[in-house]
mmCIF file with all atom_site columns, C-alpha atoms in Angstrom:
data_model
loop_
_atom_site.group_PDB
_atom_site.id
_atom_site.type_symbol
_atom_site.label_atom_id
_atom_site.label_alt_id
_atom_site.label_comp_id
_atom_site.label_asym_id
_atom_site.label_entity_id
_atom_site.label_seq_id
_atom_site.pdbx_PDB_ins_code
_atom_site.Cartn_x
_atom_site.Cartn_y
_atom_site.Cartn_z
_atom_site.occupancy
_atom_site.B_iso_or_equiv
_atom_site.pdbx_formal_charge
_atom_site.auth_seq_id
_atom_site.auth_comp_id
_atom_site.auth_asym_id
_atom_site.auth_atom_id
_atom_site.pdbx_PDB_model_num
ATOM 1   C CA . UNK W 1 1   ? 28.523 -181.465 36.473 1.00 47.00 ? 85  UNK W CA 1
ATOM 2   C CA . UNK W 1 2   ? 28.882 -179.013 39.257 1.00 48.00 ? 86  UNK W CA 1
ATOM 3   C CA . UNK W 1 3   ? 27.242 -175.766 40.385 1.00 50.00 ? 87  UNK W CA 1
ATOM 4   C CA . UNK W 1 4   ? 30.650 -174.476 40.622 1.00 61.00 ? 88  UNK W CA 1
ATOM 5   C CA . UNK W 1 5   ? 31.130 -173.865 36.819 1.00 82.00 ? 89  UNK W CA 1
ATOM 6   C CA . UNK W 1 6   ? 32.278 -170.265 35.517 1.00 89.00 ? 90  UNK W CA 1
ATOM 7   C CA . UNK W 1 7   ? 28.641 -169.520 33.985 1.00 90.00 ? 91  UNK W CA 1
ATOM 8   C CA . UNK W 1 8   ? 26.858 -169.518 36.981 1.00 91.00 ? 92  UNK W CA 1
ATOM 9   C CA . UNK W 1 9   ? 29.550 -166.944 38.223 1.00 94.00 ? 93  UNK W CA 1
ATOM 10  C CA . UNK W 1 10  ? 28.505 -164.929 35.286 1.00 95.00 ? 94  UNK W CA 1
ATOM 11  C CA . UNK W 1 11  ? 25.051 -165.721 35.333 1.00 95.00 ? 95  UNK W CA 1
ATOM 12  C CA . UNK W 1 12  ? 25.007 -164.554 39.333 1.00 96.00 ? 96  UNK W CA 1
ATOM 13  C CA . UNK W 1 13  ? 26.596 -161.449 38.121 1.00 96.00 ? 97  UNK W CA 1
ATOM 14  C CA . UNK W 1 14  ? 24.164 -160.028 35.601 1.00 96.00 ? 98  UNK W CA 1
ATOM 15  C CA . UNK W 1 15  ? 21.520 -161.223 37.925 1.00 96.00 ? 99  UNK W CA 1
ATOM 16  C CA . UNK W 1 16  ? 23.204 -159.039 40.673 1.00 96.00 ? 100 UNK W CA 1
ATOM 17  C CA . UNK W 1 17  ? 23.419 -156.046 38.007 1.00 96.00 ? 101 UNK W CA 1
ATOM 18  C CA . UNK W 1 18  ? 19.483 -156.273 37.138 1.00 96.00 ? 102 UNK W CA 1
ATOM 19  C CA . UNK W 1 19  ? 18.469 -156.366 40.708 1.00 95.00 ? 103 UNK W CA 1
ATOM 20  C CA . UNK W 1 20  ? 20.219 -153.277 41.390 1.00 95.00 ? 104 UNK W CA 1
ATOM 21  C CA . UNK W 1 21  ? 19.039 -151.739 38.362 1.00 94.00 ? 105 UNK W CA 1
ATOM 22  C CA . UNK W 1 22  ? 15.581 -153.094 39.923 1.00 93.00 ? 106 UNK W CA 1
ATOM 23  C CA . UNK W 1 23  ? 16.132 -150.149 42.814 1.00 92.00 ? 107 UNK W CA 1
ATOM 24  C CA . UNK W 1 24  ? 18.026 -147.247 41.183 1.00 92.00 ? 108 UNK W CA 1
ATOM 25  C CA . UNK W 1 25  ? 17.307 -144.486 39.269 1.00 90.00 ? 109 UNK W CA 1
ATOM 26  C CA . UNK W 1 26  ? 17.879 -144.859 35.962 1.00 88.00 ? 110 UNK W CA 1
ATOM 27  C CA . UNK W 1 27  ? 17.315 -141.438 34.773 1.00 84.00 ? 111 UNK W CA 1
ATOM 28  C CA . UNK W 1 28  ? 16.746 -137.616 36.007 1.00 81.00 ? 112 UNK W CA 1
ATOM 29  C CA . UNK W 1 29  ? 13.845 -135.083 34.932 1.00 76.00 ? 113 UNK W CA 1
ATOM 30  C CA . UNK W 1 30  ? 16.004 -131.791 33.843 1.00 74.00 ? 114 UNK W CA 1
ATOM 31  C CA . UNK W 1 31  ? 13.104 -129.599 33.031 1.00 66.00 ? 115 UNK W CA 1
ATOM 32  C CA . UNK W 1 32  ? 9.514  -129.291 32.710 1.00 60.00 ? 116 UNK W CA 1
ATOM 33  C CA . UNK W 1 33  ? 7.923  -126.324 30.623 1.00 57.00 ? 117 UNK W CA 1
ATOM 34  C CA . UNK W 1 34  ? 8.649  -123.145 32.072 1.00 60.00 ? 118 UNK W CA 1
ATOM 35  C CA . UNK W 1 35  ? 9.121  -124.298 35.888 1.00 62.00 ? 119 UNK W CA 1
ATOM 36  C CA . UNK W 1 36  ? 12.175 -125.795 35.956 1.00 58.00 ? 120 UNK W CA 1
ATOM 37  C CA . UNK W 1 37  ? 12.606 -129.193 38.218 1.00 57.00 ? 121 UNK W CA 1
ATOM 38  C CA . UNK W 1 38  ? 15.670 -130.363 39.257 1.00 63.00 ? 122 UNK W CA 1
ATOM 39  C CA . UNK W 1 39  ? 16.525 -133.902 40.286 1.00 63.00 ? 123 UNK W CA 1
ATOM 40  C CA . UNK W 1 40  ? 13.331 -135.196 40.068 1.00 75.00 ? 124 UNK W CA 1
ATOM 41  C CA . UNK W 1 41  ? 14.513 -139.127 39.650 1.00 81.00 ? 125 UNK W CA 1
ATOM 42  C CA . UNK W 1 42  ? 13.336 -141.675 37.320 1.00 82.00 ? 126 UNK W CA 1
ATOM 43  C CA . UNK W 1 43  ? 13.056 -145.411 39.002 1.00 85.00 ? 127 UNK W CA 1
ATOM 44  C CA . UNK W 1 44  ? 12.319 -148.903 37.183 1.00 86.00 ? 128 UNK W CA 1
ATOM 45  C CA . UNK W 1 45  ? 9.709  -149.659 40.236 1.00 85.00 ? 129 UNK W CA 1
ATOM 46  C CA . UNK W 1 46  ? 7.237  -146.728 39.104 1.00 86.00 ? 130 UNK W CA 1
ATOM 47  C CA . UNK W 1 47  ? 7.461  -147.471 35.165 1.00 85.00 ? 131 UNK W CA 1
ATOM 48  C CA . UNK W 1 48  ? 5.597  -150.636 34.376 1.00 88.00 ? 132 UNK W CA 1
ATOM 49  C CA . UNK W 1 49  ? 7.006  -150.745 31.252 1.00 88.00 ? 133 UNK W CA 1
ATOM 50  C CA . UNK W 1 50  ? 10.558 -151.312 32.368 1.00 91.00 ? 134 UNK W CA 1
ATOM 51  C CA . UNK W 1 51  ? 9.771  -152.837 35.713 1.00 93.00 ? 135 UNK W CA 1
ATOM 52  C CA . UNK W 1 52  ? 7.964  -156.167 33.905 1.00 94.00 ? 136 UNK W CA 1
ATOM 53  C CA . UNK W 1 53  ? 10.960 -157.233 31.500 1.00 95.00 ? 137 UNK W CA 1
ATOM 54  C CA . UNK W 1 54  ? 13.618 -156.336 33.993 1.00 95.00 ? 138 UNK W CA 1
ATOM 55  C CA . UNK W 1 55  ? 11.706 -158.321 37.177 1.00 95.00 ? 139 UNK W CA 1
ATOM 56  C CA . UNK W 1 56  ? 11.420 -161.527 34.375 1.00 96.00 ? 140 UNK W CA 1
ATOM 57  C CA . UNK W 1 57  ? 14.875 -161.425 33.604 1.00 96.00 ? 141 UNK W CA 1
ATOM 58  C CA . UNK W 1 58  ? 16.072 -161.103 37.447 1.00 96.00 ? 142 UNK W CA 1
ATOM 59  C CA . UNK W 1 59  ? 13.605 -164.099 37.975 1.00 96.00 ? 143 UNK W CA 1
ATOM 60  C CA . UNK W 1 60  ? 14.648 -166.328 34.882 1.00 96.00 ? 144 UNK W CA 1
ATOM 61  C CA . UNK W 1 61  ? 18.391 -165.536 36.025 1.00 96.00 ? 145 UNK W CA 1
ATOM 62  C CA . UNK W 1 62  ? 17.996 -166.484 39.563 1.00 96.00 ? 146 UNK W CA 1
ATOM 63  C CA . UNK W 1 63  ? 16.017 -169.977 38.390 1.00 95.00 ? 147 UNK W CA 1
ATOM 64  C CA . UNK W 1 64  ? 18.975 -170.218 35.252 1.00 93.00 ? 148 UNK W CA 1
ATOM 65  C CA . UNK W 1 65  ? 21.416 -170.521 38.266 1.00 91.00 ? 149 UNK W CA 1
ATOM 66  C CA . UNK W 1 66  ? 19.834 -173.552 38.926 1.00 90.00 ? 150 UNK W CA 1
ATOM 67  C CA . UNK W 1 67  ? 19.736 -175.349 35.414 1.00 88.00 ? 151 UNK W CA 1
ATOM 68  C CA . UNK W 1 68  ? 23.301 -176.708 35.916 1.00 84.00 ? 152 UNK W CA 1
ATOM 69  C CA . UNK W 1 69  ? 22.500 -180.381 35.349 1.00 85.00 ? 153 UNK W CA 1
ATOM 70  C CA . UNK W 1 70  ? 20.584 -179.405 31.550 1.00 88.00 ? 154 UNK W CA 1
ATOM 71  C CA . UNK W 1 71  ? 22.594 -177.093 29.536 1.00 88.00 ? 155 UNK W CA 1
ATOM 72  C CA . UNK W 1 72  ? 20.249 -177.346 26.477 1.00 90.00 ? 156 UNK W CA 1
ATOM 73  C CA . UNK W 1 73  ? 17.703 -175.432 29.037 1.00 93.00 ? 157 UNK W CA 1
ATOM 74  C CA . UNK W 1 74  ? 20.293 -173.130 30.572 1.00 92.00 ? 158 UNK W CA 1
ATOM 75  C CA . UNK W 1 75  ? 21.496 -171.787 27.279 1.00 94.00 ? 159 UNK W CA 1
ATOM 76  C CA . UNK W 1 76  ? 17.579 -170.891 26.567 1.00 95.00 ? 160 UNK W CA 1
ATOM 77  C CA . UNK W 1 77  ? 16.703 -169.314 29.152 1.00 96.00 ? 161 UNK W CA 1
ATOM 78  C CA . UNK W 1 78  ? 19.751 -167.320 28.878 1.00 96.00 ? 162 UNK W CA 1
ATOM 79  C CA . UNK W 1 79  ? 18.973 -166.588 25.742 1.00 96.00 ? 163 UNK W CA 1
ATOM 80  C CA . UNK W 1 80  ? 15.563 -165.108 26.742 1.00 97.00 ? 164 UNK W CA 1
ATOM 81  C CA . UNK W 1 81  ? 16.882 -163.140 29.740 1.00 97.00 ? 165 UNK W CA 1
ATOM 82  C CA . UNK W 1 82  ? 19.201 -161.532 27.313 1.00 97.00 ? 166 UNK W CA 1
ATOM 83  C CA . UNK W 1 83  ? 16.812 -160.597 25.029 1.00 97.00 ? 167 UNK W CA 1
ATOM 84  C CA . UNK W 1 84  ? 14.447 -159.038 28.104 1.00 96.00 ? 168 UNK W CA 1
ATOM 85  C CA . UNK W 1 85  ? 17.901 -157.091 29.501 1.00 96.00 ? 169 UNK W CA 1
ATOM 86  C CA . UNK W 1 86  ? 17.905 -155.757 25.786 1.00 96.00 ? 170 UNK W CA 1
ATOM 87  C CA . UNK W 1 87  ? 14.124 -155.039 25.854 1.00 95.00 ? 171 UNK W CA 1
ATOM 88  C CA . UNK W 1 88  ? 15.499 -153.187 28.901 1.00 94.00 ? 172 UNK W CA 1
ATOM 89  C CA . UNK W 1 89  ? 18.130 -150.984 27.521 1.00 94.00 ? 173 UNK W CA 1
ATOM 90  C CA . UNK W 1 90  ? 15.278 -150.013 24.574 1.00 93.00 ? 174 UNK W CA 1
ATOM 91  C CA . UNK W 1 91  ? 12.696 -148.784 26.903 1.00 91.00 ? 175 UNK W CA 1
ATOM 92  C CA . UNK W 1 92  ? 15.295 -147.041 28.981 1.00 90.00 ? 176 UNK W CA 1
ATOM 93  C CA . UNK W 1 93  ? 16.701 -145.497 25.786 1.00 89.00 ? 177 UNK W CA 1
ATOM 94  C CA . UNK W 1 94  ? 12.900 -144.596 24.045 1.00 87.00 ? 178 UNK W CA 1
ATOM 95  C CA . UNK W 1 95  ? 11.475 -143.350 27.565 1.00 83.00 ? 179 UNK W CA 1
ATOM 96  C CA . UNK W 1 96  ? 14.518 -140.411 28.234 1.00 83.00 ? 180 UNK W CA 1
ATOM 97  C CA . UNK W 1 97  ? 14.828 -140.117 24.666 1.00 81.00 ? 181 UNK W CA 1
ATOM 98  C CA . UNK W 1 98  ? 11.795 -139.798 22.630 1.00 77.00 ? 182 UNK W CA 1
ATOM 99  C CA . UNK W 1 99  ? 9.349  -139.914 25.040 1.00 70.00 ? 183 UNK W CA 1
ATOM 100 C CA . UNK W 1 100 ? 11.047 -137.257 26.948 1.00 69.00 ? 184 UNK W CA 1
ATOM 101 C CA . UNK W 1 101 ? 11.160 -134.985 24.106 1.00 71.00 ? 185 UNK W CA 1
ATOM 102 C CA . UNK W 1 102 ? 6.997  -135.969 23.391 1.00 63.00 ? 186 UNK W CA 1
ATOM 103 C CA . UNK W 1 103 ? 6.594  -134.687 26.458 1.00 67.00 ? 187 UNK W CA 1
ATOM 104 C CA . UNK W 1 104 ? 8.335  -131.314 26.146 1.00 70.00 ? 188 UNK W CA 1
ATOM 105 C CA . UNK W 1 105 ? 10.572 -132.948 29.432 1.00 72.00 ? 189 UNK W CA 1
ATOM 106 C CA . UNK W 1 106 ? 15.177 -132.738 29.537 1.00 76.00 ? 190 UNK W CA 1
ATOM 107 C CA . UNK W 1 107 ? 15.729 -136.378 30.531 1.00 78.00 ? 191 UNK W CA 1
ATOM 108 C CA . UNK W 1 108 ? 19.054 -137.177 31.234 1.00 79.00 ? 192 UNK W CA 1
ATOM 109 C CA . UNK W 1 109 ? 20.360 -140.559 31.507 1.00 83.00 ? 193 UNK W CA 1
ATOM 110 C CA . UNK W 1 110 ? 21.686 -141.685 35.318 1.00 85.00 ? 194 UNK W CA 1
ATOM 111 C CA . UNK W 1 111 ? 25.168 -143.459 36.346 1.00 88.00 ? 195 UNK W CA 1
ATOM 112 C CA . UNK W 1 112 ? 23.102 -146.180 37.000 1.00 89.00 ? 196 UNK W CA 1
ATOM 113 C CA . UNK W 1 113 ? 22.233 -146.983 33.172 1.00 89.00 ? 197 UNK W CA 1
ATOM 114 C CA . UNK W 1 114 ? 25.411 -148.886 32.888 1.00 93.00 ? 198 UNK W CA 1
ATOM 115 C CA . UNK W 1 115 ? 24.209 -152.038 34.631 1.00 94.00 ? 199 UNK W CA 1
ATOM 116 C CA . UNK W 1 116 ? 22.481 -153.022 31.829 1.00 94.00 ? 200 UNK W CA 1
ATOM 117 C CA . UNK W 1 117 ? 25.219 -152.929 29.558 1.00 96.00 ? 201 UNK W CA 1
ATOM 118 C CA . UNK W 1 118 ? 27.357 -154.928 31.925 1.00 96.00 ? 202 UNK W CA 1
ATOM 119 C CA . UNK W 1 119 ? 24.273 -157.574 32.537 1.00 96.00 ? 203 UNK W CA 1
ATOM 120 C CA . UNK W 1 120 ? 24.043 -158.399 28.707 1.00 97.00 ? 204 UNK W CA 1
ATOM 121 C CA . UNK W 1 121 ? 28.080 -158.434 28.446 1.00 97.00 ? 205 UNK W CA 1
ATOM 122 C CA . UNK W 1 122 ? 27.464 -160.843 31.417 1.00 97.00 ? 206 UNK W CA 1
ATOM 123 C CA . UNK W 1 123 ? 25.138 -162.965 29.636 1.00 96.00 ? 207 UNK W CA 1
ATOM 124 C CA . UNK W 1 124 ? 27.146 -163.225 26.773 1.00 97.00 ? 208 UNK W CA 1
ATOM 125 C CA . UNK W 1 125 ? 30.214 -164.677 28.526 1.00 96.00 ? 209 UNK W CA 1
ATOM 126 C CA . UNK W 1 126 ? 27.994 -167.170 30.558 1.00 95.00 ? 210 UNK W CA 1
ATOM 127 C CA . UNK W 1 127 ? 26.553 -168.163 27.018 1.00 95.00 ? 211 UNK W CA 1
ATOM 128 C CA . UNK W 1 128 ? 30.145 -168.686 25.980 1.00 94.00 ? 212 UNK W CA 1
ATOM 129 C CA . UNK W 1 129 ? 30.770 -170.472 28.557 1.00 92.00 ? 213 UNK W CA 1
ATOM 130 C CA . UNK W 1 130 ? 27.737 -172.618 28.472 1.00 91.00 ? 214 UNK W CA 1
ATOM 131 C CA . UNK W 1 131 ? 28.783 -173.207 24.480 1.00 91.00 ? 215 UNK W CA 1
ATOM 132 C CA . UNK W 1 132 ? 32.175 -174.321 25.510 1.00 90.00 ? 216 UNK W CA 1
ATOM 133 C CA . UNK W 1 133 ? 30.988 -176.809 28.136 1.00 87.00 ? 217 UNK W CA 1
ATOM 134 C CA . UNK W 1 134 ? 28.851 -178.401 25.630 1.00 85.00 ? 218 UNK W CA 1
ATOM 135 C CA . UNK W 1 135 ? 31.632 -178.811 23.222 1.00 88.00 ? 219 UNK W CA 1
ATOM 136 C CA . UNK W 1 136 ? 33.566 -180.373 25.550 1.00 85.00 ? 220 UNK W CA 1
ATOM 137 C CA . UNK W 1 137 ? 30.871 -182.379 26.836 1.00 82.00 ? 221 UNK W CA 1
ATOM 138 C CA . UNK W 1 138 ? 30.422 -183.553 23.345 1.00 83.00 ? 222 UNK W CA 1
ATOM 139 C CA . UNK W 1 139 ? 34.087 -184.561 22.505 1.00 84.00 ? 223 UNK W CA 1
ATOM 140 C CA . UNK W 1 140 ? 34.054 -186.301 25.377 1.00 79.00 ? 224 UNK W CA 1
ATOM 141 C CA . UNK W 1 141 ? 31.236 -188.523 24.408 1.00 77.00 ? 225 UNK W CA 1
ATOM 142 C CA . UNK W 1 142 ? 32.861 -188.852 20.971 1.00 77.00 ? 226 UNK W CA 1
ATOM 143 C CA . UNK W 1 143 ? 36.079 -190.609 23.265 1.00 74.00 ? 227 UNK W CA 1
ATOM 144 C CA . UNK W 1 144 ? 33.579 -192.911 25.225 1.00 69.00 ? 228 UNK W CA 1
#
């Protein structure tokens, strides 16, 4: 097995895609009782919340690059990356939605909020691809 294979390509990319969503804002602050703020910016580095399952899953993905040689492992921790880059989209979704409204605060969500989405469609197609490299690992045992 090499390192070349097309999940680590995938694998790099969500990992690139949560590290930037590490750094941007993910959402803006429209209004705030009666003094109205504009453009204050939301970022993942100040909310705890967000910043703990999205540094994990930029950390698993970065040592999942790694875990060429034992796909059993790879797939796993790819598995529990995705589900942190999902715990990621929730918070992001219950902190400008109901959180924001708690508050009495417009959230709105920020360009930036995509990267998620494309991180877990990321991690999807390198868990494809790990599947498929398996199977054909496997049928080629079957021929030894």
């Amino acid at each position: 097995m090499q390192i070349q294979r097309i999940q680590t390509v995938y694998i790099f990319l969500a990992m690139v895609a949560m590290a930037i969503f590490l750094i941007v804002p993910y959402g803006e602050v429209l209004s705030v009782g009666a003094e109205p703020v504009v453009g204050e910016k939301l970022y993942t580095m100040y909310e705890y919340g967000l910043l703990i399952p999205a540094a994990a899953a930029v950390v698993l993905l970065i040592a999942d690059i790694f875990f060429y040689r034992n796909m059993p492992l790879q797939r796993s921790v790819l598995v529990i990356s995705l589900l942190l880059t999902l715990c990621c989209i929730a918070v992001v979704c219950f902190t400008l939605f109901k959180q924001a409204d708690a508050e009495g605060v417009e959230a709105a969500f920020s360009v930036w909020d995509i990267l998620l989405p494309i991180a877990v469609v990321f991690e999807i197609l390198g868990l494809s691809a790990i599947k498929r490299d398996i199977k054909l690992l496997n049928s080629y045992n079957r021929l030894r």
